[in-house]
PDB file of C-alpha atoms in Angstrom:
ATOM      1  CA  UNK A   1       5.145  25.526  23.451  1.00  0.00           C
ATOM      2  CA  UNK A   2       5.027  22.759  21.232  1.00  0.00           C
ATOM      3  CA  UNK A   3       7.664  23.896  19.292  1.00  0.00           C
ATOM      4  CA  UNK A   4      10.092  22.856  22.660  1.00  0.00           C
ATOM      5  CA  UNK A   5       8.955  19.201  22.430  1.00  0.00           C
ATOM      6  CA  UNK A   6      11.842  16.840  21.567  1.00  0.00           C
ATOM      7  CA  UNK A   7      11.178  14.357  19.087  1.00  0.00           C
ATOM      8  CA  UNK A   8      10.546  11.001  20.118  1.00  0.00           C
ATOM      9  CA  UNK A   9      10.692   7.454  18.496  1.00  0.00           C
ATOM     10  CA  UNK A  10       8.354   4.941  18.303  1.00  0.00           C
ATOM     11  CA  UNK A  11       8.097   2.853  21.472  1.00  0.00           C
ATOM     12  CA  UNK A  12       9.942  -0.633  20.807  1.00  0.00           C
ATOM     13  CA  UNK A  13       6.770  -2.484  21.208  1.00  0.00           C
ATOM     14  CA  UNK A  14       4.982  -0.842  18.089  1.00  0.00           C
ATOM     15  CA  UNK A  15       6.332  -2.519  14.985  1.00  0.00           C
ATOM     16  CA  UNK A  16       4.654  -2.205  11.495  1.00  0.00           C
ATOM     17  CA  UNK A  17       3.624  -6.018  11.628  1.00  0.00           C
ATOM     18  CA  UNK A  18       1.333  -5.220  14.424  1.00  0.00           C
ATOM     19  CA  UNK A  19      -0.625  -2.570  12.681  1.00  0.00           C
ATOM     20  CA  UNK A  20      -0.320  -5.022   9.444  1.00  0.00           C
ATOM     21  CA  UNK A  21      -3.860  -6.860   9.616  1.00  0.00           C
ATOM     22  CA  UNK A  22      -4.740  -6.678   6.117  1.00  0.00           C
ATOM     23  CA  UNK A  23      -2.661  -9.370   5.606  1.00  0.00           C
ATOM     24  CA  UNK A  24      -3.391 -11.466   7.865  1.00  0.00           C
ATOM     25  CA  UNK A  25      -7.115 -10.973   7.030  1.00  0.00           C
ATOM     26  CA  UNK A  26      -6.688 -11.857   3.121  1.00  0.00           C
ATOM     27  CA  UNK A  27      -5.116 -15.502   4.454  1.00  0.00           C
ATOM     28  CA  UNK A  28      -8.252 -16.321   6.741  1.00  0.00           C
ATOM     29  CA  UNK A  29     -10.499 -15.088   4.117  1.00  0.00           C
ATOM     30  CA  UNK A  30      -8.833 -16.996   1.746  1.00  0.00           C
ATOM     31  CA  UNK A  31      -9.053 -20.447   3.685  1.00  0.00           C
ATOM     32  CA  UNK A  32     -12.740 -19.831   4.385  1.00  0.00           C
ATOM     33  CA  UNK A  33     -12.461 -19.276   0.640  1.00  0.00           C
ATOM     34  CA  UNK A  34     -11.378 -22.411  -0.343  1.00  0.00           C
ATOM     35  CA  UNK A  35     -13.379 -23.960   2.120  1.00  0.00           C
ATOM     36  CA  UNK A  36     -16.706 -23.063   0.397  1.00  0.00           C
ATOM     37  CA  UNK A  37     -15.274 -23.860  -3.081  1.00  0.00           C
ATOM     38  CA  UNK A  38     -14.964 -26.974  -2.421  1.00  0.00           C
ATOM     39  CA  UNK A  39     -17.918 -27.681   0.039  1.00  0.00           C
ATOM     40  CA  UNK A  40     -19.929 -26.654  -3.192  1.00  0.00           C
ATOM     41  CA  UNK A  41     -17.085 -28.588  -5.902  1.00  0.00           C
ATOM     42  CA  UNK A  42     -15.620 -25.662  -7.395  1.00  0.00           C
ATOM     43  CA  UNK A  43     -12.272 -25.812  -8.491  1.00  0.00           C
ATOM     44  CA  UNK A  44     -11.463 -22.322  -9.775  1.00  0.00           C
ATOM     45  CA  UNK A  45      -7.370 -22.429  -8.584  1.00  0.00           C
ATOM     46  CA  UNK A  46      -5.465 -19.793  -6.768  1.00  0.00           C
ATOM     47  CA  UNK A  47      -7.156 -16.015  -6.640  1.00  0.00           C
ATOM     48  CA  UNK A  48      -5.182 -14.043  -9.298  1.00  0.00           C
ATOM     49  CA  UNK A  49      -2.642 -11.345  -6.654  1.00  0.00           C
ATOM     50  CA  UNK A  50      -4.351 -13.278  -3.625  1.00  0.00           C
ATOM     51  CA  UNK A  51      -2.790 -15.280  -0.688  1.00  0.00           C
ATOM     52  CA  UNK A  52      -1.900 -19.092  -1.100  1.00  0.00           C
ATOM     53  CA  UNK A  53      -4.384 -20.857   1.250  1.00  0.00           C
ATOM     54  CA  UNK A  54      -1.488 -24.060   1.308  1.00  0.00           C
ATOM     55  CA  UNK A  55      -3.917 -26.452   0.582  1.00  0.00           C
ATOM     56  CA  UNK A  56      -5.846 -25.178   4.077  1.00  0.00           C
ATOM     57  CA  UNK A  57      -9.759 -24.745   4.117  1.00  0.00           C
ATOM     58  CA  UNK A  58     -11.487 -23.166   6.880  1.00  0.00           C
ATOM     59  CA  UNK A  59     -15.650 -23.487   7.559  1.00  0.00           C
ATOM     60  CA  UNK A  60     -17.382 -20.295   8.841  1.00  0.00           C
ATOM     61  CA  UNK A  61     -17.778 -21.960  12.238  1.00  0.00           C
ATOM     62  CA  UNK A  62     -13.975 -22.385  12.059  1.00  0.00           C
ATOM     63  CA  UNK A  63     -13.765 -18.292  11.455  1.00  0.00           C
ATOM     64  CA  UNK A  64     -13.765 -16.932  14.975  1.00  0.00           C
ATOM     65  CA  UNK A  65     -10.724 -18.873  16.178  1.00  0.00           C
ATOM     66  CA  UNK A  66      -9.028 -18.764  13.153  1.00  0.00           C
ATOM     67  CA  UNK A  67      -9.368 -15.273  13.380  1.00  0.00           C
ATOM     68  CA  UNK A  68      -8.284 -14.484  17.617  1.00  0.00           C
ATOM     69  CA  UNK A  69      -4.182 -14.413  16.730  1.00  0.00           C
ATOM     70  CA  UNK A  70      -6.014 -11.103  14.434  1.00  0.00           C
ATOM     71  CA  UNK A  71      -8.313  -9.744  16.807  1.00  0.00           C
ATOM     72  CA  UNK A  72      -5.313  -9.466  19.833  1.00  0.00           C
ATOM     73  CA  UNK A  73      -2.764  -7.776  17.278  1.00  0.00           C
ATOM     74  CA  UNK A  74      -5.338  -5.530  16.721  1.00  0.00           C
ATOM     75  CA  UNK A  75      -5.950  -5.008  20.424  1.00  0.00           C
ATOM     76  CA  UNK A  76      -2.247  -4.839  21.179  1.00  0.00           C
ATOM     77  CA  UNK A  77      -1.635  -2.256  18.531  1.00  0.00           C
ATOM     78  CA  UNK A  78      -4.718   0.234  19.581  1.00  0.00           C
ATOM     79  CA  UNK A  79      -2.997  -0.017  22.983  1.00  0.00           C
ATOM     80  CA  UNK A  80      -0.014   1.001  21.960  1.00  0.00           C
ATOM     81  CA  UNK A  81      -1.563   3.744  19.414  1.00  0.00           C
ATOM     82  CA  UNK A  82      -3.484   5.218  22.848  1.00  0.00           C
ATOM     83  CA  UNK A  83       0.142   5.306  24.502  1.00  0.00           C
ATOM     84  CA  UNK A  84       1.651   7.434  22.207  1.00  0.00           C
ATOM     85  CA  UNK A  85       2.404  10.872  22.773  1.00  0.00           C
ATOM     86  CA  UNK A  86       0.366  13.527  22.084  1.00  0.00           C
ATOM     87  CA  UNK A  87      -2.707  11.036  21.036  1.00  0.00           C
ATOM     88  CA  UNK A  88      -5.121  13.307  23.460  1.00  0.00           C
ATOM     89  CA  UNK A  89      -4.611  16.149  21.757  1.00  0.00           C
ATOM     90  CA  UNK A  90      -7.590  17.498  19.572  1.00  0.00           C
ATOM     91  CA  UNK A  91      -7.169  17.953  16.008  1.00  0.00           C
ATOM     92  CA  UNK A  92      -7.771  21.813  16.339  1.00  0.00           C
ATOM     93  CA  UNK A  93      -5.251  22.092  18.410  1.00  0.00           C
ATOM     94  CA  UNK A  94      -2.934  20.047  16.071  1.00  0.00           C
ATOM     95  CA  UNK A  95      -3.779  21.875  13.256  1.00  0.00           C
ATOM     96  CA  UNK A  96      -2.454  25.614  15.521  1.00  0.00           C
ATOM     97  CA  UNK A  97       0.424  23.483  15.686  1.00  0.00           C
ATOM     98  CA  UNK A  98       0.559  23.046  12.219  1.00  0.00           C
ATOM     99  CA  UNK A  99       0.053  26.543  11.007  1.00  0.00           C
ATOM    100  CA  UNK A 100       2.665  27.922  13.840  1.00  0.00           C
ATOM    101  CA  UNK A 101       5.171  25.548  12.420  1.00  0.00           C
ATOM    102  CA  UNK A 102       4.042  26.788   8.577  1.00  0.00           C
ATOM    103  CA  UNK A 103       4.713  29.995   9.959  1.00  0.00           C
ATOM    104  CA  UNK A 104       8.273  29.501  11.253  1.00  0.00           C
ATOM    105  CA  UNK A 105       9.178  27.622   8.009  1.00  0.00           C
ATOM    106  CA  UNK A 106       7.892  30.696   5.931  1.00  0.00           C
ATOM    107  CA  UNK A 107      10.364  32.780   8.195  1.00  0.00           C
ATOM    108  CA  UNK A 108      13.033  30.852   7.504  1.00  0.00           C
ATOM    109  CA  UNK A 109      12.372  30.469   4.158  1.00  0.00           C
ATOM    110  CA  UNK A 110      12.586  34.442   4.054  1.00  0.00           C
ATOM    111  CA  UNK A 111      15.374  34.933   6.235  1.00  0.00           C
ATOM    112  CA  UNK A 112      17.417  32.539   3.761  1.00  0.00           C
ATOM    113  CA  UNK A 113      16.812  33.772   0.844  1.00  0.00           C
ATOM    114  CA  UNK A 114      17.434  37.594   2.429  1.00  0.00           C
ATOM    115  CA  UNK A 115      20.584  35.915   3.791  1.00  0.00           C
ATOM    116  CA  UNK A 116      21.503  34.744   0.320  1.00  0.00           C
ATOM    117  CA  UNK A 117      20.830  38.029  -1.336  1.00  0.00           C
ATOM    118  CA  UNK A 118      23.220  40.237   1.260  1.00  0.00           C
ATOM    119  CA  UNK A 119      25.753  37.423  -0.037  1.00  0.00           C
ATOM    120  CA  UNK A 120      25.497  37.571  -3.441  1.00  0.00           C
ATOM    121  CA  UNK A 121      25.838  41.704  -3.033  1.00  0.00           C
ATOM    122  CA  UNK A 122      28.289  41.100  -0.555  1.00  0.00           C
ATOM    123  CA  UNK A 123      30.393  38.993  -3.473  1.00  0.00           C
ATOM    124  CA  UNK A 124      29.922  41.769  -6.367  1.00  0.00           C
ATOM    125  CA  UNK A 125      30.986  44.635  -3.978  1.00  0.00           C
ATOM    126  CA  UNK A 126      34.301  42.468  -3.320  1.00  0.00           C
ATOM    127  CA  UNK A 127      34.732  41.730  -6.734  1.00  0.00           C
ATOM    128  CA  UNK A 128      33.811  45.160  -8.230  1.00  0.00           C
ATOM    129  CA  UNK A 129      36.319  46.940  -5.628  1.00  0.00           C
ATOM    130  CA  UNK A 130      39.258  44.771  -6.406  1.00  0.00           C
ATOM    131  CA  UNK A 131      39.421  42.815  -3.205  1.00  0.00           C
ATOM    132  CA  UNK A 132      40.449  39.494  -3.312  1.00  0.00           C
ATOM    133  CA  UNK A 133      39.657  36.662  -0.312  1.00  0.00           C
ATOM    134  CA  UNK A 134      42.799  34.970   0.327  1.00  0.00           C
ATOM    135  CA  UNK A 135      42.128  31.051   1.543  1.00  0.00           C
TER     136      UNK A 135
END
């Protein structure tokens, strides 16, 4: 069952920087930016919380291969998504999983806290007979 699976780690060649494109995307968008501002002689400064173009201006003809380093992370990182375990699985069969696993943690929850009770009994029956636990 699915409980049986070991874990398993990330494979080496998925980092966080290749699923990062957002970033990336705000510094072409910025150049291209900058590039119309001052095609039409707007000077309006830096976008308050946005990238730093450096000075760099892009056209829109200059967009698609600014914009290829983008598109293969992006390629490279659905790749690797598809490789990961368990990615053919459908979501109603992830969600059984799910509500076994909610299951098991609800008997455990139960069995600790019945666990916890016998002790606590277990500790004022020793105490009210006059036994003492020597260490």
């Amino acid at each position: 069952m699915a409980s049986e699976l070991p874990a398993l780690a990330l494979p080496s060649t998925l980092s966080p920087d290749d699923l990062d494109s957002l970033s990336e995307l705000s510094i072409v968008l910025a150049k291209v930016r900058a590039g119309l501002q001052s095609s039409t002689g707007l000077t309006t400064g830096a976008t308050p919380g946005g990238p730093s173009s450096s000075g760099q201006q892009l056209s829109f003809k200059d967009v698609p291969g600014a914009t290829d380093k983008l598109k293969h992370k992006l390629q490279h990182a659905r790749a690797q998504v598809r490789a990961l375990p368990d990615m053919d699985r459908s979501i109603e069969e992830q969600r059984a999983e799910i509500k076994e696993l909610e299951t098991r943690i609800e008997m455990q929850r139960a069995l600790l806290e019945k666990l916890r009770e016998s002790g606590v009994q277990f500790s004022k029956d020793a105490y009210a007979s006059g036994d003492k636990m020597e260490l």
